[in-house]
Short mmCIF file of C-alpha atoms in Angstrom, two decimals:
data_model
loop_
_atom_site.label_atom_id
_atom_site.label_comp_id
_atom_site.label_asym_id
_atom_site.label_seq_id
_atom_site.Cartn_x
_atom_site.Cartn_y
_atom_site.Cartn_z
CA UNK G 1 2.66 21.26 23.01
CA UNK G 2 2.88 21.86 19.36
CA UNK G 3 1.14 19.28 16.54
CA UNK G 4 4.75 17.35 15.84
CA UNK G 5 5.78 16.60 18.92
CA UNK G 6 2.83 15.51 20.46
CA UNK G 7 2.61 12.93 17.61
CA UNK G 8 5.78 12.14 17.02
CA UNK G 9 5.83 7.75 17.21
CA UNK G 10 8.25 6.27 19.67
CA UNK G 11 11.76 6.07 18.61
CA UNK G 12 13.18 3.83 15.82
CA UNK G 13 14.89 0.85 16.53
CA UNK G 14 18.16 1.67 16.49
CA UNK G 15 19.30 -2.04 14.20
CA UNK G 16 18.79 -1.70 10.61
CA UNK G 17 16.54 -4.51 10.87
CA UNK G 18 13.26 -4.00 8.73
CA UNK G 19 10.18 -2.67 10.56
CA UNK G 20 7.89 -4.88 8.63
CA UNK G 21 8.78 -8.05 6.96
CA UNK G 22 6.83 -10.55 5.08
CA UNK G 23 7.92 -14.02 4.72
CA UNK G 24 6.44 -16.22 1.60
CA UNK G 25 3.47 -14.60 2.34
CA UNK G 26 0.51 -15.93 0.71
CA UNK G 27 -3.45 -15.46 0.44
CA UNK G 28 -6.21 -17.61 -0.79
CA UNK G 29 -10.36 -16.86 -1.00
CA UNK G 30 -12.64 -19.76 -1.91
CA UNK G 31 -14.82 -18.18 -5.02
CA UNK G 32 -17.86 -21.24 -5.13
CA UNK G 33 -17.96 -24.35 -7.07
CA UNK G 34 -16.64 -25.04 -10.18
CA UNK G 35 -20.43 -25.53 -12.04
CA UNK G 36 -24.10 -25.60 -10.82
CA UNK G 37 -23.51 -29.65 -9.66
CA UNK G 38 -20.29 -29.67 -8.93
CA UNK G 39 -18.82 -29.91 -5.72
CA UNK G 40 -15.10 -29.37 -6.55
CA UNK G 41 -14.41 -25.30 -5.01
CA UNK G 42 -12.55 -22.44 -6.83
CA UNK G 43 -9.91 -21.21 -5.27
CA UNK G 44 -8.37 -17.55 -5.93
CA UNK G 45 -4.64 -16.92 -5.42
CA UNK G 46 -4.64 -13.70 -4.23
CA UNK G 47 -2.07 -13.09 -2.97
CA UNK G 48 1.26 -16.13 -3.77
CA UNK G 49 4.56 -16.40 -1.96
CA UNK G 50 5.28 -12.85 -1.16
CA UNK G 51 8.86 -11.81 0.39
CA UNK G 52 9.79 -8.26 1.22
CA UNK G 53 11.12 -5.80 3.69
CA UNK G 54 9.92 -2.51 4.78
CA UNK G 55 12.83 -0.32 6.55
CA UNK G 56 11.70 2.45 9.20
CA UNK G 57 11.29 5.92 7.78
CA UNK G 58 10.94 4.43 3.90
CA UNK G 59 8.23 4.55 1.29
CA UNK G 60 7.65 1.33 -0.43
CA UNK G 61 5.60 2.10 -3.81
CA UNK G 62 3.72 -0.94 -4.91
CA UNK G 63 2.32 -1.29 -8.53
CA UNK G 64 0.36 -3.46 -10.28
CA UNK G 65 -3.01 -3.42 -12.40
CA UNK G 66 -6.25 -4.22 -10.84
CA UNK G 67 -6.44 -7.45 -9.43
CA UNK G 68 -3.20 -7.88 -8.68
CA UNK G 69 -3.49 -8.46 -5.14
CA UNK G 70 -2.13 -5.35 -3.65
CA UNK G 71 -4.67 -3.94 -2.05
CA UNK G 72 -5.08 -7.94 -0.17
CA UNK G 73 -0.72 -7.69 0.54
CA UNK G 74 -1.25 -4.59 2.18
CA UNK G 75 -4.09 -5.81 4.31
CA UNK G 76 -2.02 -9.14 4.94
CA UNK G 77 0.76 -6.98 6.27
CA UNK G 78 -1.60 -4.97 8.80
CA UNK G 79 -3.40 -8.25 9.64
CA UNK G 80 -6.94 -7.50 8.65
CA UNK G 81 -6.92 -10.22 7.42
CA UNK G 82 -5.51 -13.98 8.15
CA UNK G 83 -2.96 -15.17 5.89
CA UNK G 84 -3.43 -18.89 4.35
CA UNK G 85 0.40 -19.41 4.76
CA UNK G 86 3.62 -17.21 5.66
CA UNK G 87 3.79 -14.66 7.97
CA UNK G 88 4.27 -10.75 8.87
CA UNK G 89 6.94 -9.66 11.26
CA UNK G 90 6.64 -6.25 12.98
CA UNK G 91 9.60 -4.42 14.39
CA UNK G 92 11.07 -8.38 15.52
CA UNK G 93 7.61 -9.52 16.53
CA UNK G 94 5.92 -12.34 14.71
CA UNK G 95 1.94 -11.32 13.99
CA UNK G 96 0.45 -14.50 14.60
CA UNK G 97 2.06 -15.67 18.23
CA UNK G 98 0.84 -12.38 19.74
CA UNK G 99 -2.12 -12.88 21.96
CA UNK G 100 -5.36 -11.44 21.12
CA UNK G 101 -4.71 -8.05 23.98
CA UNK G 102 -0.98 -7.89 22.65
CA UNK G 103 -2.36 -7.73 18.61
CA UNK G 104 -4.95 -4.90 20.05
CA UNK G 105 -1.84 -2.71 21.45
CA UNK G 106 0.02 -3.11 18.20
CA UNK G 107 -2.39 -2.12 16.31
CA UNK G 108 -1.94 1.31 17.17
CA UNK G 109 1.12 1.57 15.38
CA UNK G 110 -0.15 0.23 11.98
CA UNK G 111 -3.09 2.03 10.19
CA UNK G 112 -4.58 2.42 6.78
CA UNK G 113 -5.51 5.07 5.12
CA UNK G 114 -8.52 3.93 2.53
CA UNK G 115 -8.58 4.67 -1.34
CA UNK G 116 -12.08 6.51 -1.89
CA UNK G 117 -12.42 9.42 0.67
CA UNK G 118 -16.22 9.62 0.03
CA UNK G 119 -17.08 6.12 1.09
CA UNK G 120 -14.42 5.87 4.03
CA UNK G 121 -16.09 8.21 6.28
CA UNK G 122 -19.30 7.30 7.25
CA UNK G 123 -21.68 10.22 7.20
CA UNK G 124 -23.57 10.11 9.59
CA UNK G 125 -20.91 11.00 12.22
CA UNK G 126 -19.09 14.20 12.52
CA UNK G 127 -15.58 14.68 11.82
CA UNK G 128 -14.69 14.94 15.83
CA UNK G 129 -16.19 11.06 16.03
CA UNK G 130 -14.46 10.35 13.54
CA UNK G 131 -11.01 11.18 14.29
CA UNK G 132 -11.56 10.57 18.00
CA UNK G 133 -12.58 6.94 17.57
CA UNK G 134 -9.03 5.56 17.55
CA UNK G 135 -8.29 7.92 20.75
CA UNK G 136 -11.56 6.69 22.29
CA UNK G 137 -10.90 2.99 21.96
CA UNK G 138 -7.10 2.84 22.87
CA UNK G 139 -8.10 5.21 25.30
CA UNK G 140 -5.70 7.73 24.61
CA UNK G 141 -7.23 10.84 26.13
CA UNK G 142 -10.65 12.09 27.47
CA UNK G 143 -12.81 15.38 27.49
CA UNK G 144 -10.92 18.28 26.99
CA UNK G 145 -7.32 16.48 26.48
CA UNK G 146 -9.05 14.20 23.22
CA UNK G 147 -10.90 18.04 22.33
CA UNK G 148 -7.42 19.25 22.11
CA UNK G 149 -5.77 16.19 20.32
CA UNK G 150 -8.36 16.59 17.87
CA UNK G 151 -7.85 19.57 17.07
CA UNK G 152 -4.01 19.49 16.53
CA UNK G 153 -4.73 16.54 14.05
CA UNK G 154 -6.95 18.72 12.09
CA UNK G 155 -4.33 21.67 11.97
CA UNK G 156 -1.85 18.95 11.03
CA UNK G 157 -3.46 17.76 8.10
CA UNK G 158 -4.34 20.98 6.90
CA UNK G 159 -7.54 21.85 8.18
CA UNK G 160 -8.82 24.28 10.48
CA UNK G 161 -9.78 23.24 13.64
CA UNK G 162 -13.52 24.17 13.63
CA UNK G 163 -13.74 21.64 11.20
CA UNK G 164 -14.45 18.90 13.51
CA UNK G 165 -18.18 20.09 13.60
CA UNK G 166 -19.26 19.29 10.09
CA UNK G 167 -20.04 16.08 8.87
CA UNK G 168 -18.07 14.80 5.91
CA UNK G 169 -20.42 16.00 3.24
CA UNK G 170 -19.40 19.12 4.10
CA UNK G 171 -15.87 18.32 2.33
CA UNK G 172 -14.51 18.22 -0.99
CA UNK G 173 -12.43 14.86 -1.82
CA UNK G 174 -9.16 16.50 -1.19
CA UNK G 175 -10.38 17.60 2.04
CA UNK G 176 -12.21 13.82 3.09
CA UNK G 177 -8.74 12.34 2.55
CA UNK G 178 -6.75 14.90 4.58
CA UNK G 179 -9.61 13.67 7.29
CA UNK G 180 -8.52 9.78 6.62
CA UNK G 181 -5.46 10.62 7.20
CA UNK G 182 -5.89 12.49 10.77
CA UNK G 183 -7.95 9.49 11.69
CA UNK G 184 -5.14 7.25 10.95
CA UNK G 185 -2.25 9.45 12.65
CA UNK G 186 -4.96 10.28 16.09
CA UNK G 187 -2.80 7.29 16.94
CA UNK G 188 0.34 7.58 16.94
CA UNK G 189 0.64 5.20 14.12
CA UNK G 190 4.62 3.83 13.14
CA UNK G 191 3.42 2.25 9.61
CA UNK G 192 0.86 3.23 7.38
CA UNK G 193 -0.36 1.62 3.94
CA UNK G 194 -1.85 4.06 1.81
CA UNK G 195 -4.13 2.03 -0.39
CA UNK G 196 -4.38 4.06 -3.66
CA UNK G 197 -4.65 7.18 -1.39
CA UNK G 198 -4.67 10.04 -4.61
CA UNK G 199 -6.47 7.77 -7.33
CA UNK G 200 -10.03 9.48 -6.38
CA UNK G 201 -8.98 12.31 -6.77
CA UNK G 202 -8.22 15.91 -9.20
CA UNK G 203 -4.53 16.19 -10.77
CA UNK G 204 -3.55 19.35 -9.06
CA UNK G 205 -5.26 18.05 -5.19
CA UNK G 206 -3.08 14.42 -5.95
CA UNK G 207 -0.29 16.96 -5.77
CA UNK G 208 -1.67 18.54 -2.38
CA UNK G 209 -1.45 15.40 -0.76
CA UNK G 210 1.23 14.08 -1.98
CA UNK G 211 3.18 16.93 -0.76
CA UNK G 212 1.26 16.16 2.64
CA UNK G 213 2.33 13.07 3.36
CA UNK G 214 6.18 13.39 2.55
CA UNK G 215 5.95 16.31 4.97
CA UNK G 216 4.18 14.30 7.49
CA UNK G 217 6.73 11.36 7.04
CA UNK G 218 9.75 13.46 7.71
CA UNK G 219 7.76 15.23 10.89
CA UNK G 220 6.64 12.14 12.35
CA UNK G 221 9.46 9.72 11.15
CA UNK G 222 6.57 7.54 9.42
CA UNK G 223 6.53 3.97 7.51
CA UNK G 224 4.56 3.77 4.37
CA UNK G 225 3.41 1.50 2.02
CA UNK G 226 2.12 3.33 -0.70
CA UNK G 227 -0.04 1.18 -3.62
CA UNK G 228 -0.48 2.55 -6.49
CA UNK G 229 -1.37 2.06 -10.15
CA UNK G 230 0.17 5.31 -11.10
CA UNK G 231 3.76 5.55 -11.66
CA UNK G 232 4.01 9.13 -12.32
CA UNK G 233 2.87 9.35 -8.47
CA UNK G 234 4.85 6.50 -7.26
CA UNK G 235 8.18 8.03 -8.45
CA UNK G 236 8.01 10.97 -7.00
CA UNK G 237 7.11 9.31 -3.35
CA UNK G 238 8.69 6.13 -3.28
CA UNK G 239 12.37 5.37 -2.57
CA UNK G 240 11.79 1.83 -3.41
CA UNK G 241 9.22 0.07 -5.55
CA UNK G 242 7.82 -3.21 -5.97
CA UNK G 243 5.91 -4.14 -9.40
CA UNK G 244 3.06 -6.99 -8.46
CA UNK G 245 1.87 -9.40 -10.91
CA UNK G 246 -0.98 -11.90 -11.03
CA UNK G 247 -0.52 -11.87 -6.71
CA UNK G 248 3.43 -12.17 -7.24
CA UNK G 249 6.46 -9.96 -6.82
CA UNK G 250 7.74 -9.71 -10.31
CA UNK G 251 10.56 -6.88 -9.65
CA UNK G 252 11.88 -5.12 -6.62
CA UNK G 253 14.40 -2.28 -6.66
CA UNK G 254 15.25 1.01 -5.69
CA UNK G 255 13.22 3.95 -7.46
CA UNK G 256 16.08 4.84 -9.79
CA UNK G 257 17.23 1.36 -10.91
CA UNK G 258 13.27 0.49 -11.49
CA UNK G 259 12.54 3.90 -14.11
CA UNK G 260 16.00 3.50 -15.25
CA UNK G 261 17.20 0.03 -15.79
CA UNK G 262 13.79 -1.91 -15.64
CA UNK G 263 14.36 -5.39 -16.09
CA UNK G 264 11.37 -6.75 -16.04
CA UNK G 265 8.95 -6.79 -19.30
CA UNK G 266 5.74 -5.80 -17.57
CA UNK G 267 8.00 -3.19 -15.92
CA UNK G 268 9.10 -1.86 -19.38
CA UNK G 269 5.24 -2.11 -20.13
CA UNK G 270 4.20 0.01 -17.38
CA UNK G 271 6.83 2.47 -17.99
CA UNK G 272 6.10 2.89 -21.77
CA UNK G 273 2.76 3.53 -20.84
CA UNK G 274 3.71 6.70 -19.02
CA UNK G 275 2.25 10.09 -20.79
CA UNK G 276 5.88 12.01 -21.68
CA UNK G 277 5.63 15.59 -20.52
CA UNK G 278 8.18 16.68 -23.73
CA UNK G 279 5.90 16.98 -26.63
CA UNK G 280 8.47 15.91 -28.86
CA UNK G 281 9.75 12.55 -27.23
CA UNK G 282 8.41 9.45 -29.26
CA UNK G 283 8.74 6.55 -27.06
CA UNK G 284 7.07 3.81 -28.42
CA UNK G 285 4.40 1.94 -25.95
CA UNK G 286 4.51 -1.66 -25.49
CA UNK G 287 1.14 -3.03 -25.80
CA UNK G 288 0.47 -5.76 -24.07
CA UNK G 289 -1.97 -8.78 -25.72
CA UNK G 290 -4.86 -10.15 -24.09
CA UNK G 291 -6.12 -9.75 -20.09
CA UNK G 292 -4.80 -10.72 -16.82
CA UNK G 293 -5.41 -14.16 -16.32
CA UNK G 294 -7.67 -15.93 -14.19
CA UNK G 295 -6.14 -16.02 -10.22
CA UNK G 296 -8.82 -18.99 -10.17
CA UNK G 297 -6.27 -20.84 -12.62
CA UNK G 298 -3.15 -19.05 -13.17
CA UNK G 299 -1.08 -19.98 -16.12
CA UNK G 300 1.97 -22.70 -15.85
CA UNK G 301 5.61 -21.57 -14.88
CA UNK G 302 6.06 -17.78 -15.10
CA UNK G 303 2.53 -16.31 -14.95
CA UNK G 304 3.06 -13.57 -17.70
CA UNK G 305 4.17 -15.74 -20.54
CA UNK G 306 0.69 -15.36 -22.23
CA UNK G 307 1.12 -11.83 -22.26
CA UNK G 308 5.24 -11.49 -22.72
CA UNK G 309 6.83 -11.06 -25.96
CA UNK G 310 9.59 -12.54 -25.09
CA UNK G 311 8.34 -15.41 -23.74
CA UNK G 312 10.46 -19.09 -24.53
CA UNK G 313 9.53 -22.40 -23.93
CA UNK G 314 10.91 -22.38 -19.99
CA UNK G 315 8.46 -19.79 -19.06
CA UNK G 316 6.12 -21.84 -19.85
CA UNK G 317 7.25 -24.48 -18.30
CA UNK G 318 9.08 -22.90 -15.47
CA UNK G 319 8.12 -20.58 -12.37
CA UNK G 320 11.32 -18.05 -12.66
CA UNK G 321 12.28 -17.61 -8.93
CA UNK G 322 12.63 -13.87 -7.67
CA UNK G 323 16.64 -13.51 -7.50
CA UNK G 324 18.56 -10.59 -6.44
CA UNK G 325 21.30 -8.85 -8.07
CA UNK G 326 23.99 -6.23 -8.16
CA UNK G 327 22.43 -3.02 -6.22
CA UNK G 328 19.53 -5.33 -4.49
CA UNK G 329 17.49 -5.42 -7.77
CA UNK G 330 15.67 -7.99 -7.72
CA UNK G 331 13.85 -9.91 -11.01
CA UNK G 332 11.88 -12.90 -11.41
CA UNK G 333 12.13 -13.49 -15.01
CA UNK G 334 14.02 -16.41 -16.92
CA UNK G 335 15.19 -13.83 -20.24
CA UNK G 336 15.94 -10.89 -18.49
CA UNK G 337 17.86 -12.19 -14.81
CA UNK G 338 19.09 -8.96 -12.77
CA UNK G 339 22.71 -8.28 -13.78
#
């Protein structure tokens, strides 16, 4: 049986219902008290009233800066963690009225693939543990069957079979993350969020497995939620992205619309901060003043005012609601509404 079809997920739905949905999703961590004495506790907003839709067979980029809860929505969406309020709905099935055995089964089809390939693989084990954990715990196959599987997940990703001997030292980064990424496929995984999955690593190995995981989508008809802080890499993966703000959806459109017709002025930030590859372009970068602020105390009505030059008095005043326009781009900003 060759590597595809033996990994191949089970068949789409055939609706054009989403295959993962999140409804005002929303995340909150208790950081300590507000002073030494005090007994009044900080509370960070992670993650704040998220909506979105991820279709079967698409690539969702999502961008943001550090800290702005993306790495937390993706987790929310595989369940790793417990939401304070919302919920996640996979393929028509509500996350948090499945029983504890049902939640176990799903699993299987959701899987993450981590951001730093040298501290995701522990290394003390070798490379056949590894991979073969997720067969060995949904008990997928045994002895010479989960030998073989192995193997075919290795040849899959690009690596030669006798690899599964060597212990992950033994790697280079490139090679680590082509090893995440068998462990999350051993399987048979439906939706995968790839958490930063390139930002480790060299330019020109980025490109390696980039070009891996588009072919792997299209073999295996996969999901992905790809997070990002680099746009270059986002365009040429996504078909839709998402730009995340301060734990907030802030723009949502289709790939083109977003690098064409950004609406949005930390999306026109972003953009202009994109190295040109024609020497004699001259786009002018927006600079944005001052820092993220605080998800301990987030600013009044829309939380990039501080930072927006075009700011007016209702965005300070004013949380601008994420509303959807012509195409299905969707803005949350009070000066520039989608057309």
């Amino acid at each position: 049986m060759s590597p595809v079809s033996a990994y191949s997920p089970a068949a789409m739905p055939a609706t054009g219902a989403p295959l993962v949905r999140a409804e005002n999703l929303g995340k909150e961590f208790e950081a300590g008290a507000s002073g030494l004495l005090s007994r009044h506790r900080l509370t960070v907003k992670a993650v704040s009233a998220v909506s979105l839709d991820i279709h079967s067979g698409e690539t969702l980029g999502l961008v943001g800066e550090s800290g702005s809860g993306k790495s937390t929505l993706g987790r929310l969406l595989l369940k790793l963690i417990e939401p304070t309020s919302g919920r996640v709905i996979f393929d028509g099935r509500d996350l948090a009225a499945l029983s504890r055995k049902e939640l176990r089964a799903l699993r299987r089809q959701m899987q993450l693939v981590f951001q730093d390939p040298y501290a995701s693989l522990n290394p003390r084990m070798r490379v056949r543990s590894i991979v073969g954990e997720g067969i060995e715990i949904h008990r997928l196959a045994r002895g010479a069957e989960k030998e073989r599987r192995i193997a075919e997940l290795l040849e899959l990703v690009g690596l030669d079979a006798g690899a599964m001997n060597r212990y992950p030292h033994e790697f280079s980064g490139g090679q680590r993350q082509r090893i995440g990424i068998a462990r999350a496929l051993a399987v048979n995984p439906r939706f995968l969020v790839l958490d930063e999955p390139v930002s480790a690593l060299d330019v020109s190995i980025q490109a390696q497995i980039i070009n891996l995981l588009q072919d792997l989508q299209e073999r295996l008809r996969l999901t992905y939620l790809f997070i990002a802080h680099d746009l270059r890499v986002v365009e040429h993966i996504s078909q839709r992205v998402a730009i995340m703000y301060l734990g907030k959806i802030v723009e949502l459109a289709s790939r083109d619309e977003i690098y064409s017709n950004p609406r949005h002025p930390y999306t026109r930030a972003l953009l202009s901060a994109i190295p040109s590859v024609n020497p004699q372009a001259r786009a002018e970068r927006i600079k944005l003043p001052g820092e993220v602020p605080s998800p301990v105390d987030p600013p009044k009505g829309c939380a990039f005012h501080p930072r927006c030059p075009y700011a007016k008095d209702i965005c300070r005043k004013v949380e601008p609601a994420l509303e959807t326009g012509h195409g299905g781009h969707a803005v949350a900003c009070h000066v520039f509404p989608p057309d």
